[in-house]
Short mmCIF file of C-alpha atoms and ligand atoms in Angstrom, two decimals:
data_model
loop_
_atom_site.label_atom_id
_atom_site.label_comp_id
_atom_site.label_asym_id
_atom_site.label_seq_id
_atom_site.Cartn_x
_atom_site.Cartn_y
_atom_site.Cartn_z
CA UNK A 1 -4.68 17.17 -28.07
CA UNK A 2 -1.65 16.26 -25.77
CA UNK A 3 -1.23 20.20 -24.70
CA UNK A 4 -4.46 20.72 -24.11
CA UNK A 5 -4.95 17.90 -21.52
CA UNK A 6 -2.19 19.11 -19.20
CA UNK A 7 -4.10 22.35 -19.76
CA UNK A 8 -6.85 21.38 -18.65
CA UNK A 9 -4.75 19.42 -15.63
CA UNK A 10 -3.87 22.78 -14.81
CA UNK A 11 -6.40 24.77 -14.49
CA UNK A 12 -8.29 22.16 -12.75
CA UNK A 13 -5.58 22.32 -10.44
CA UNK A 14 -5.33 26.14 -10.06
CA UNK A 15 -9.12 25.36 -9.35
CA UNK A 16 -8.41 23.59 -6.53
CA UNK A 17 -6.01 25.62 -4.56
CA UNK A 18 -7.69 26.84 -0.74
CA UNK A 19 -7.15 30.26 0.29
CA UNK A 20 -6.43 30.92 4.03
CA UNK A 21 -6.59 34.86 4.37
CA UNK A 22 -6.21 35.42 0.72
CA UNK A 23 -2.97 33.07 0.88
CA UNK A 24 -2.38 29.91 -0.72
CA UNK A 25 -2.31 27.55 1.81
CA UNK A 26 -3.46 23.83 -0.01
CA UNK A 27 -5.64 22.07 -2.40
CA UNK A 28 -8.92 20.36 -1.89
CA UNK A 29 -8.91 16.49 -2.10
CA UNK A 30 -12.10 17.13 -4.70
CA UNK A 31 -14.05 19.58 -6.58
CA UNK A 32 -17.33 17.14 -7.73
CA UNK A 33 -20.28 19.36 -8.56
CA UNK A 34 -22.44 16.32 -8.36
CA UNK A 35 -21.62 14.37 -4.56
CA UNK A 36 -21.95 15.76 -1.35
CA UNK A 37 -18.57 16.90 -0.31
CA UNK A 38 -18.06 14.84 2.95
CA UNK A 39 -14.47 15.84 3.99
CA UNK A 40 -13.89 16.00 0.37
CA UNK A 41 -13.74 19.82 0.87
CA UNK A 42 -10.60 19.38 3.10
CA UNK A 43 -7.01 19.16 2.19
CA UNK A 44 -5.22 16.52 3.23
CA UNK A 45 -1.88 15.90 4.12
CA UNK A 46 -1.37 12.73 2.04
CA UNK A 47 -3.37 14.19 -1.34
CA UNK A 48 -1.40 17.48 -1.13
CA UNK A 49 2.14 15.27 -1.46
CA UNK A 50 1.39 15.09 -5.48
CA UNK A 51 -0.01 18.97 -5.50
CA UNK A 52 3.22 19.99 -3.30
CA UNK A 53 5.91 18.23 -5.80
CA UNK A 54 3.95 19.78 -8.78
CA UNK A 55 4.21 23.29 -7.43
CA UNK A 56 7.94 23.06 -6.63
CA UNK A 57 8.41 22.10 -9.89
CA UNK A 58 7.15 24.93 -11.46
CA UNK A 59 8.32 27.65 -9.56
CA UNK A 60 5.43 28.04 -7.42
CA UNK A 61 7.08 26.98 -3.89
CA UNK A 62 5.05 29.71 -1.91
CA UNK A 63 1.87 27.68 -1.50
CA UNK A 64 4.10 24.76 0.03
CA UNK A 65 5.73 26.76 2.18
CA UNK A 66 2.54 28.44 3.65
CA UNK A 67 1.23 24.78 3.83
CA UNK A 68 4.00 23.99 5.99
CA UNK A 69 3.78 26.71 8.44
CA UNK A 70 0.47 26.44 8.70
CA UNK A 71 0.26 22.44 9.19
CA UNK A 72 2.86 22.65 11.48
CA UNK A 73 1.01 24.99 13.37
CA UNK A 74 -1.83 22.29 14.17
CA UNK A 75 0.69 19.94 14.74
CA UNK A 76 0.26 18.65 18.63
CA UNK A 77 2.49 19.83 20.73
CA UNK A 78 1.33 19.34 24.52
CA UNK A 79 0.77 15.97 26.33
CA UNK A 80 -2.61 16.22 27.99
CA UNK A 81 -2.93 15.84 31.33
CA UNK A 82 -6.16 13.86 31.11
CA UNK A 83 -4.36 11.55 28.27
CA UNK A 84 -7.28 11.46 25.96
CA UNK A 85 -5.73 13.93 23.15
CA UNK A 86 -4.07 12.44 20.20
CA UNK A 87 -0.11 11.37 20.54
CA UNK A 88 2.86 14.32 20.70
CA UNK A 89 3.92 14.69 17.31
CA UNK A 90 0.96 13.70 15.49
CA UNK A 91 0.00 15.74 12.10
CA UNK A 92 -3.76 15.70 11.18
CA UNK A 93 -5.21 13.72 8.04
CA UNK A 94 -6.81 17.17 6.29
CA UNK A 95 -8.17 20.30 7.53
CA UNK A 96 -10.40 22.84 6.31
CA UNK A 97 -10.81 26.65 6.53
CA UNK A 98 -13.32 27.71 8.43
CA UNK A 99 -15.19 31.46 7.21
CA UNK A 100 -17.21 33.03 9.89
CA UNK A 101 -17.89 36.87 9.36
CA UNK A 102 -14.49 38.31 9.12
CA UNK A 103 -12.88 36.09 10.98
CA UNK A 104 -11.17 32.57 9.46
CA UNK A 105 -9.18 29.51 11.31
CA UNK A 106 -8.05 26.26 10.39
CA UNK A 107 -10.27 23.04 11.70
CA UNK A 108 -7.72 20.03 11.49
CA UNK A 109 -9.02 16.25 11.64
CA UNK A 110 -6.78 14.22 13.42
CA UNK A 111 -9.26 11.29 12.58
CA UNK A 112 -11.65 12.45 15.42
CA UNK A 113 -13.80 13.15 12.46
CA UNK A 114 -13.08 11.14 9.95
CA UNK A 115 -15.14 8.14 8.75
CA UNK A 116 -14.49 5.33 11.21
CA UNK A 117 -12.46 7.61 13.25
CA UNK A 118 -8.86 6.42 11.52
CA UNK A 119 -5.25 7.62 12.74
CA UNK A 120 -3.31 9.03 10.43
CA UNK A 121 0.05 7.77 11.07
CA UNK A 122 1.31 8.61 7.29
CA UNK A 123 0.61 12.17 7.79
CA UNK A 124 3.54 13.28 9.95
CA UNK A 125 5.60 11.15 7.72
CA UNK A 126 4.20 13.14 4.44
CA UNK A 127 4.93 15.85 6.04
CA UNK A 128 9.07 15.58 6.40
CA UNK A 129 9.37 14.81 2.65
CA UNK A 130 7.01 17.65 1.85
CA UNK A 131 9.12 19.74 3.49
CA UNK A 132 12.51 17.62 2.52
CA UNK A 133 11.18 18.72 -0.80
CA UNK A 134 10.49 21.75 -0.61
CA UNK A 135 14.39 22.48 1.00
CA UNK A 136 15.79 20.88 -2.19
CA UNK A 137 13.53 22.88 -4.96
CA UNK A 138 14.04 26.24 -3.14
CA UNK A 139 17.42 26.20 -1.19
CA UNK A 140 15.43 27.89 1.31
CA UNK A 141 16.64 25.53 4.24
CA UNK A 142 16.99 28.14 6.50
CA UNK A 143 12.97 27.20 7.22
CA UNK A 144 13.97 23.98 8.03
CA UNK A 145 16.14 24.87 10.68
CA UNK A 146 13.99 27.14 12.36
CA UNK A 147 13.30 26.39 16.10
CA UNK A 148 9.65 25.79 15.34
CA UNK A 149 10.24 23.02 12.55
CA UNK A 150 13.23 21.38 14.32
CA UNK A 151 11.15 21.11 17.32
CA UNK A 152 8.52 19.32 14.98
CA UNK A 153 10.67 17.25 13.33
CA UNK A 154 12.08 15.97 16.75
CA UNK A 155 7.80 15.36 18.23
CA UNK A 156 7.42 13.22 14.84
CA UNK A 157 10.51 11.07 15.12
CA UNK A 158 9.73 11.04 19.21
CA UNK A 159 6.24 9.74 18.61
CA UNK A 160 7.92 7.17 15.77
CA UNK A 161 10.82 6.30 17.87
CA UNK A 162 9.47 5.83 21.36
CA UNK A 163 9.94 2.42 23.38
CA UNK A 164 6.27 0.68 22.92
CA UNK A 165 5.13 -3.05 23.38
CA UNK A 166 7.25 -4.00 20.35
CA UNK A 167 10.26 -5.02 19.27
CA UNK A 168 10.47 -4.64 15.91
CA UNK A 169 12.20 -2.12 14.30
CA UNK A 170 8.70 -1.39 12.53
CA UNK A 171 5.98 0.78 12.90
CA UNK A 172 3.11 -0.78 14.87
CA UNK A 173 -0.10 1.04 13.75
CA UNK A 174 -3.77 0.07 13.81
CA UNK A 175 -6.06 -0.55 10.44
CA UNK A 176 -6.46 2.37 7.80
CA UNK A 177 -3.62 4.54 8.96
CA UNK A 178 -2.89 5.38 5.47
CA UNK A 179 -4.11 5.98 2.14
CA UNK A 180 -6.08 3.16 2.74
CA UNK A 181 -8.18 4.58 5.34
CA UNK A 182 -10.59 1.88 6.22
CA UNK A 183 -10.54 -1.75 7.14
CA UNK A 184 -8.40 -3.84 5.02
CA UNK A 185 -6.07 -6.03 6.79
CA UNK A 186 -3.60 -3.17 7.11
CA UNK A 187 -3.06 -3.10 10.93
CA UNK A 188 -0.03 -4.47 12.66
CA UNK A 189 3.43 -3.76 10.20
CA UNK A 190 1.89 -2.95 7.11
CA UNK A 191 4.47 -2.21 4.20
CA UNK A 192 3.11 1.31 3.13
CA UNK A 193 3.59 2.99 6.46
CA UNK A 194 7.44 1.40 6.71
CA UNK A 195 8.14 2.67 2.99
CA UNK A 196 6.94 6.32 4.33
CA UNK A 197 8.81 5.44 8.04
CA UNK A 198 12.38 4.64 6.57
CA UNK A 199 11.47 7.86 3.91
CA UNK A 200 10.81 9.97 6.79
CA UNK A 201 13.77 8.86 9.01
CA UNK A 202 16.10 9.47 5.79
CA UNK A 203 14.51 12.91 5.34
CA UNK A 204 14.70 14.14 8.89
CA UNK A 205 18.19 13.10 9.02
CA UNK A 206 18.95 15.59 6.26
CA UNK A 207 16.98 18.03 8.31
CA UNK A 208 17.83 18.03 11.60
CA UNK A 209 20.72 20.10 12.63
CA UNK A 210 23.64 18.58 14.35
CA UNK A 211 23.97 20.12 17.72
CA UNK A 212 22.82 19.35 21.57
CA UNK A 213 18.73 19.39 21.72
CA UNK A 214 18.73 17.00 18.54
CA UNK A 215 21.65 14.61 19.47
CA UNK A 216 19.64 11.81 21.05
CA UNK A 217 16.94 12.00 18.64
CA UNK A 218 19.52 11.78 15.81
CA UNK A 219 21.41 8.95 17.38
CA UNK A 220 17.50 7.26 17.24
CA UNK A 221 17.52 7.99 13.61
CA UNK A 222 20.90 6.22 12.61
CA UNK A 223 20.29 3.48 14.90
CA UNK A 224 16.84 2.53 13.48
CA UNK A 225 17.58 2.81 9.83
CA UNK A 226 20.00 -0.02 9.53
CA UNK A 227 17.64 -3.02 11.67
CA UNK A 228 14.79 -1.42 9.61
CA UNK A 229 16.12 -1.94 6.57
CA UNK A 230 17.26 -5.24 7.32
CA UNK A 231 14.17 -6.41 8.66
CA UNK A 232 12.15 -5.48 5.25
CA UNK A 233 14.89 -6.53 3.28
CA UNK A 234 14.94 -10.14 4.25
CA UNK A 235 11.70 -10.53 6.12
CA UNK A 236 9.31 -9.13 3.55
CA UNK A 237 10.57 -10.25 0.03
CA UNK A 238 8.75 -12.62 -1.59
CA UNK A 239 10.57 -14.06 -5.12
CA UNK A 240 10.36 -18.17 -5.94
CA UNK A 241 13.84 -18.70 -4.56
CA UNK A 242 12.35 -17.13 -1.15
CA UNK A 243 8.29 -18.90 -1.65
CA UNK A 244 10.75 -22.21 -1.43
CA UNK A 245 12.05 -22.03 1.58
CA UNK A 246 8.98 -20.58 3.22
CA UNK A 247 7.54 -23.97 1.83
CA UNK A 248 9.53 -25.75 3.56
CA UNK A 249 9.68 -24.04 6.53
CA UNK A 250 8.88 -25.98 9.84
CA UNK A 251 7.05 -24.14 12.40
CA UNK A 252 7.51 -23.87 16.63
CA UNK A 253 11.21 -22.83 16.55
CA UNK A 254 12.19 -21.08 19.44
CA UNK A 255 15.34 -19.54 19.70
CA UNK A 256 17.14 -17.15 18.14
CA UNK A 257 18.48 -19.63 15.59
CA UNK A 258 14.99 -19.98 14.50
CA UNK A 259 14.87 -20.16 10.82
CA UNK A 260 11.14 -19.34 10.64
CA UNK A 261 10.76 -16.81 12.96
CA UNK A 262 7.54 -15.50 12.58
CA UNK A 263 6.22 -18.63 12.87
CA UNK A 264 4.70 -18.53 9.87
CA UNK A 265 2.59 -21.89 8.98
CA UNK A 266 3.07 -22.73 5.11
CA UNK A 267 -0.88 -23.32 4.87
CA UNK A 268 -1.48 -19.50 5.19
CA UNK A 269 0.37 -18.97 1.88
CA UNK A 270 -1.35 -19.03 -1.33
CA UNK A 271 0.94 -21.45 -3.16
CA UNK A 272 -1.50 -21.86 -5.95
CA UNK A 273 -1.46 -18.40 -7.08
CA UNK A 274 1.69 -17.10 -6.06
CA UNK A 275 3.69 -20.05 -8.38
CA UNK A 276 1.87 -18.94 -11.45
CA UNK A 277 1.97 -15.53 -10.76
CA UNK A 278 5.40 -15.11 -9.36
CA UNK A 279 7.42 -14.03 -12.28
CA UNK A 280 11.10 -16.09 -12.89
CA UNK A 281 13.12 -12.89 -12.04
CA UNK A 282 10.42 -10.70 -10.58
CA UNK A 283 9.59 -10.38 -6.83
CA UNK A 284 8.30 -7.76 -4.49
CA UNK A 285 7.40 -6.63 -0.82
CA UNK A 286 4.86 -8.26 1.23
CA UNK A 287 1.87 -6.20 2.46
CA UNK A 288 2.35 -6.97 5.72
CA UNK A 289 4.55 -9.15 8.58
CA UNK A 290 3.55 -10.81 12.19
CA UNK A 291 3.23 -13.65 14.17
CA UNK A 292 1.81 -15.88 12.14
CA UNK A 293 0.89 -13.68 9.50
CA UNK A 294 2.92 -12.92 5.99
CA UNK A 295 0.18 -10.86 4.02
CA UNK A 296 1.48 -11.80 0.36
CA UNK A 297 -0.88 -9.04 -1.53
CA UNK A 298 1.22 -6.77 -3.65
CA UNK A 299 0.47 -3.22 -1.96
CA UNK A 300 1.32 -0.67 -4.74
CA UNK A 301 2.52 2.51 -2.42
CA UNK A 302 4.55 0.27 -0.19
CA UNK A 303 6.50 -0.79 -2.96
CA UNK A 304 6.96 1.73 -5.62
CA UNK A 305 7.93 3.90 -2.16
CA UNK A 306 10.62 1.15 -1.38
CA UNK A 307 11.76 1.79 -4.66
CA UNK A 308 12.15 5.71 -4.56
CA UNK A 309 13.72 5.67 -0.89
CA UNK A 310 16.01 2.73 -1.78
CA UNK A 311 14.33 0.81 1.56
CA UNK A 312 14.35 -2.31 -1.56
CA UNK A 313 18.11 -3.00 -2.50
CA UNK A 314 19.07 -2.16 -5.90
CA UNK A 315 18.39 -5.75 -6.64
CA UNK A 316 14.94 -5.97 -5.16
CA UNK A 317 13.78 -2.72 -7.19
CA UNK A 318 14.72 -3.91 -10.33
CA UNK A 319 12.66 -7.22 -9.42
CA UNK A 320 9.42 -5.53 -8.42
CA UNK A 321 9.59 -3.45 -11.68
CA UNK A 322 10.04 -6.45 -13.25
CA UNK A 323 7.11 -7.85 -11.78
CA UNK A 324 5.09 -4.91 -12.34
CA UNK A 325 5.95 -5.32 -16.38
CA UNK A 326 5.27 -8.62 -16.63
CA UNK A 327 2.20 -8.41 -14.60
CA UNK A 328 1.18 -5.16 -16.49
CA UNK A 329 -2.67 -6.36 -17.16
CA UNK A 330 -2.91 -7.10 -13.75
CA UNK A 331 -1.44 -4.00 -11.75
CA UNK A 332 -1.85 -1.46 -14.69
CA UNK A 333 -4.37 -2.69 -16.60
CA UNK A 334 -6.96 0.22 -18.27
CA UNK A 335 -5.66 2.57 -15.62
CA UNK A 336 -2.28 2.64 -13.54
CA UNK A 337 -2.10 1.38 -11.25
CA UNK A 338 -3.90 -0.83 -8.64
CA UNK A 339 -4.09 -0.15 -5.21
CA UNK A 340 -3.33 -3.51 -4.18
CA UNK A 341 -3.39 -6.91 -5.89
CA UNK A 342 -5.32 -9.46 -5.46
CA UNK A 343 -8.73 -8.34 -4.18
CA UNK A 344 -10.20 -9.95 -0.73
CA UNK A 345 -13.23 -12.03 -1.92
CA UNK A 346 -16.34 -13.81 -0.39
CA UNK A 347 -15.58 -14.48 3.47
CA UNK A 348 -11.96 -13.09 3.26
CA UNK A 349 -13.74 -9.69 2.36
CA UNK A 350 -16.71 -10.07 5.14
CA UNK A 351 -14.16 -10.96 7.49
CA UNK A 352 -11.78 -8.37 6.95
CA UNK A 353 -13.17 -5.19 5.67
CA UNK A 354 -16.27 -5.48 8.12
CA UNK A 355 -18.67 -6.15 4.81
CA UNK A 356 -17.60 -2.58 3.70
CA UNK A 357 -19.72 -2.32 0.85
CA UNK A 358 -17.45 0.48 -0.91
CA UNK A 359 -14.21 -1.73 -0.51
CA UNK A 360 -16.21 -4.78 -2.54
CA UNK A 361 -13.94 -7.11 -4.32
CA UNK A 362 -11.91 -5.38 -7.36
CA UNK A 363 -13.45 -1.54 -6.00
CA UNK A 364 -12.00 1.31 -4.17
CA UNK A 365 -9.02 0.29 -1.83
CA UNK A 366 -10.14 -3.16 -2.36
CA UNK A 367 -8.36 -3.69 -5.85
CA UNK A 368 -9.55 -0.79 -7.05
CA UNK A 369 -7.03 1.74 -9.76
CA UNK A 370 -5.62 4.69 -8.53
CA UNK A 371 -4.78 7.08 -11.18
CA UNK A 372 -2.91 9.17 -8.61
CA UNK A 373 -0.48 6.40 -8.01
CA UNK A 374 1.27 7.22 -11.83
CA UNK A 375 3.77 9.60 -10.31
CA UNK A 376 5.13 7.12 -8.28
CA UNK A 377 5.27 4.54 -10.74
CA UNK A 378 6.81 7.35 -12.74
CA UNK A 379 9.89 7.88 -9.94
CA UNK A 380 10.22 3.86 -9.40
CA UNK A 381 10.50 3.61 -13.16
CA UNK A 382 12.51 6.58 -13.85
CA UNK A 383 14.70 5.54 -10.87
CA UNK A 384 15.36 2.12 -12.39
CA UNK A 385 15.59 2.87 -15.62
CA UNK A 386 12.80 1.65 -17.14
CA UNK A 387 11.34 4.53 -19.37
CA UNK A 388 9.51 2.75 -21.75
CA UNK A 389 7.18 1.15 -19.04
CA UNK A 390 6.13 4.86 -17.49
CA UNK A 391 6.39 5.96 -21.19
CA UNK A 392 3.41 3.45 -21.86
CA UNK A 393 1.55 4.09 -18.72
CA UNK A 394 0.94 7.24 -19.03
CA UNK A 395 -0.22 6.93 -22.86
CA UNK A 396 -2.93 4.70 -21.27
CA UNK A 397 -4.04 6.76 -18.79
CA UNK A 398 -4.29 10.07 -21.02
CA UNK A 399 -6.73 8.14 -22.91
CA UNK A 400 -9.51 8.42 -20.09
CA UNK A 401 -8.53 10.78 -17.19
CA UNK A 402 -9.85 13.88 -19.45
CA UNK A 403 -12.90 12.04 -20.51
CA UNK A 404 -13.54 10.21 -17.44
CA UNK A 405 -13.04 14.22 -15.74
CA UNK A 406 -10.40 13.37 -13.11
CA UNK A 407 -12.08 10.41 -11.36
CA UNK A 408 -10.71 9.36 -8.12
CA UNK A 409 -10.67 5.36 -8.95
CA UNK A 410 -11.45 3.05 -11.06
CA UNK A 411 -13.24 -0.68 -10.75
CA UNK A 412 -12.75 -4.23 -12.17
CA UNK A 413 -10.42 -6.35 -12.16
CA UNK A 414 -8.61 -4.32 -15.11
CA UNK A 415 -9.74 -1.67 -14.24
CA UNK A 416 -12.43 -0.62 -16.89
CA UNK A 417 -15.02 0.71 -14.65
CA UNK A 418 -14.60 4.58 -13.39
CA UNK A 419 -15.25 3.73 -9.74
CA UNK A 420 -18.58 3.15 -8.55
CA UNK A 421 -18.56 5.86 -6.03
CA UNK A 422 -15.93 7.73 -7.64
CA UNK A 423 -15.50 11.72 -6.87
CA UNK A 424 -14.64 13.51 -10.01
CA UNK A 425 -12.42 16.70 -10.54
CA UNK A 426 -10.32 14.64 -7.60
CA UNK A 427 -7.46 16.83 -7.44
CA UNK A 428 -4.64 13.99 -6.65
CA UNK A 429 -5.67 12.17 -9.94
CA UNK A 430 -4.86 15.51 -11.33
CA UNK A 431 -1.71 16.65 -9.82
CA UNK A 432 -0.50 13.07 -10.36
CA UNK A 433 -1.14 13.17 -14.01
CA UNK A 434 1.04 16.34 -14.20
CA UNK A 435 3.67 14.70 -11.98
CA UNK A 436 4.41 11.73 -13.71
CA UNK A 437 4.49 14.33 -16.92
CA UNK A 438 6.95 16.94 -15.51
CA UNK A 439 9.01 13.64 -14.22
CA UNK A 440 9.31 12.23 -17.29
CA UNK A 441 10.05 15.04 -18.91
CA UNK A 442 12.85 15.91 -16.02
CA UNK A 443 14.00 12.92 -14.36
CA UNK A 444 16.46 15.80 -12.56
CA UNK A 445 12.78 16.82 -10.51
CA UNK A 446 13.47 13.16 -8.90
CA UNK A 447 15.54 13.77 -6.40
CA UNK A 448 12.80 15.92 -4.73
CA UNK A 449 11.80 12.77 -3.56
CA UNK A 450 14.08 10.24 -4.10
CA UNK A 451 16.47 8.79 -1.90
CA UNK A 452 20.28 7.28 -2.85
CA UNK A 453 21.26 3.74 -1.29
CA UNK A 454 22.95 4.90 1.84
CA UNK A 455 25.94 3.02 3.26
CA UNK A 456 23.70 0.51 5.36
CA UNK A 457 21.87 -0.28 1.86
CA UNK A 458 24.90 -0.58 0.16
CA UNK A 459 26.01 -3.23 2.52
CA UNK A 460 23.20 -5.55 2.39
C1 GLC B 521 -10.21 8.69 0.72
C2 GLC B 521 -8.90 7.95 0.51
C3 GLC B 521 -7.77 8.68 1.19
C4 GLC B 521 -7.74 10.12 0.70
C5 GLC B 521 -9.08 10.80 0.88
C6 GLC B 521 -9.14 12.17 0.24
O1 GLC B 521 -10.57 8.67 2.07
O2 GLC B 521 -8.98 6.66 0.99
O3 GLC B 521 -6.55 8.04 0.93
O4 GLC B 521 -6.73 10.82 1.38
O5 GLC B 521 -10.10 10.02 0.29
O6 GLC B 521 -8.90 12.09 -1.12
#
């Protein structure tokens, strides 16, 4: 029974692969014989993560590579003159191969497609721990340091880096720059795209090589990761010790002795539900930080990612695991795991999703489960020692992925419900099923993408 589900996982995932001139070049975010494709027939950048660390693992490292070149290739490179075109640096969400005659080329999406025209910011920040990765599974880092990729490295991190309107040391991005790729309250500093920031800094820094055309830009790296760190550290946790003091914070401080800096007004915090559901030792990362904003939803990627780059202290990740175990009906449920927790309901949800009927309370990116997410709960866990939890996890969700034939998400508020407009055969779900496996049964395969504290982490 057990062999002949990762069998299947397999082949379905052999299914998948894209073929760009009889090479292996990516995998296709779904294979549903029964919806209309969309931009399901793309690969994207973010979907291909799982696929990418799967391959590497089992010898296969030629696909990622060619994905690599060939991404890199549609990375852009100019700056228009008529400053319409998408920023330097920028990678796109998916692309597709194009077949006319004899003749094939690569169409990328840098959102000028896609459904409600979205940026993807987490793309170019995939893409250095794809190719992080796929240094450490192969040796083969002489690809790294090739002119072509240190030059792309250096238009991400420029693009990242630059001097904006802000002065965080956070990534300022609009709505649905991420996995979540609609409306959902995500704009401004959302946690997900500073797990996958501080990742990618850490990443290129291992990267880039040390001489005269990278100097500044490394100097940008080292100098952002400590105030970055900081910031999330201390700014974004949420435990009871911390929900106390924001209770009793007192707002219009100015000054840099300001205690509450954000100006954060204790009425905006959802006391009720956070003192019942706040664990004693548990805590985790809020979704999001700004003036007058502390988004306190539990946003799975941006903190299972803290984990595995060590952005959360040692302390922190063993207190968002914690949470996560003794909130397991809640985040794990009939499926690991949720997307985010809780769900935006009745005006909340018209307000901020634009009445997006797909992201309804407890569906899709709107509390929905995301079998994909399993490998990274598989890392956090493995990372913090907590094997019985993945051990469990996975048990639950080999009960239904086979029988349920790969679906992309699931409904409900546990989960029960295989997403209401749910592709099947989604090749993520897939490739994250075998992850989580071939971590488990390797926890050596985790420093593909795993990150040790570094000396600014060790401080704090
Ligand atoms: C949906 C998801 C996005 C994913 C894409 C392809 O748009 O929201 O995260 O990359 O489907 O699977």
């Amino acid at each position: 029974m057990e062999n002949s589900i990762v069998e299947e996982a397999w082949q379905a995932l052999e299914k998948a692969i894209i073929y760009y001139y009889d090479r292996p070049i990516g995998t296709l975010a779904a294979r549903d014989p029964n919806l209309e494709a969309l931009n399901y027939d793309q690969c994207f950048i973010r979907d291909f993560v799982s696929s990418a660390l799967v391959f590497l693992i089992k010898g296969q490292p030629e696909i990622v590579r060619n994905f690599l070149i060939e991404t890199l290739r549609m990375q852009i490179k100019e700056r228009q003159l008529d400053f319409l075109e998408p920023g330097r640096g920028l990678m796109p969400a998916s692309f597709k191969v194009i077949v006319e005659n004899d003749y094939q080329y690569l169409q990328p999406d840098f959102g000028d497609r896609a459904i409600g025209r979205v940026t993807p910011v987490d793309s170019c920040l995939w893409w250095i721990m794809i190719l992080r990765a796929y240094v450490k599974a192969t040796g083969d880092i002489e690809l790294a340091h090739q002119d072509e990729f240190q030059r792309g490295i250096r238009l991400i991190l420029e693009l990242c880096l630059v001097a904006r309107f802000d002065i965080y040391p956070t990534l300022l991005v609009p709505d649905g720059a991420s996995m979540i790729d609609r409306r959902m309250g995500t704009n401004g500093h959302p946690l997900e795209i500073q797990s996958l920031f501080y990742a990618a800094l850490r990443a290129a820094n291992e990267l880039l090589l040390d001489n005269k055309v990278n100097q500044f830009i490394i100097q940008g790296v080292k100098n952002r990761l400590g105030p970055l760190t900081e910031h999330i550290r201390k700014h974004y946790w949420l435990d009871m010790e911390r929900l106390n003091d924001i209770y009793h914070y007192k707002g219009e401080e100015y000054g840099e002795h300001a205690l509450n800096q954000f100006n954060i007004y204790s009425d905006s915090i959802p006391y009720a539900w956070l003192t019942e559901w706040l664990p004693e030792r548990g805590g985790y990362l809020a979704g999001n930080l700004g003036p007058s904003q502390l988004d306190c939803r539990f946003f799975t990627v941006g903190n299972l990612m803290a984990i595995i780059s060590s952005l959360a202290s040692p302390r922190q990740s063993q207190a968002i695991m914690e949470l996560i175990e003794q909130r397991f009906d809640d985040l794990i449920g009939y499926m690991p795991m949720k997307i985010c927790f809780p769900a935006l309901e009745d005006r909340d949800w018209k307000l901020v999703t634009g009445c997006d009927p797909k992201n309804r309370p407890w569906s899709y990116h709107n509390g929905g489960n995301w079998p994909v997410l399993i490998w990274m709960l598989a890392a956090a866990s493995l990372k913090t020692g907590r094997i019985e939890l993945i051990s469990h996890a996975i048990e639950i969700a080999k009960r239904r992925l086979s029988a349920d034939r790969w679906a992309e998400y699931y409904d409900g508020k546990n989960g029960r419900l295989v997403g209401k407009e749910a592709r099947k055969y989604q090749t993520w779900t897939i490739a994250g099923f075998l992850l989580a496996q071939e971590l488990l049964a390797n926890p050596e395969h985790l420093k593909l993408i795993s990150f040790e504290p570094d000396e600014i982490t060790n401080r704090a």
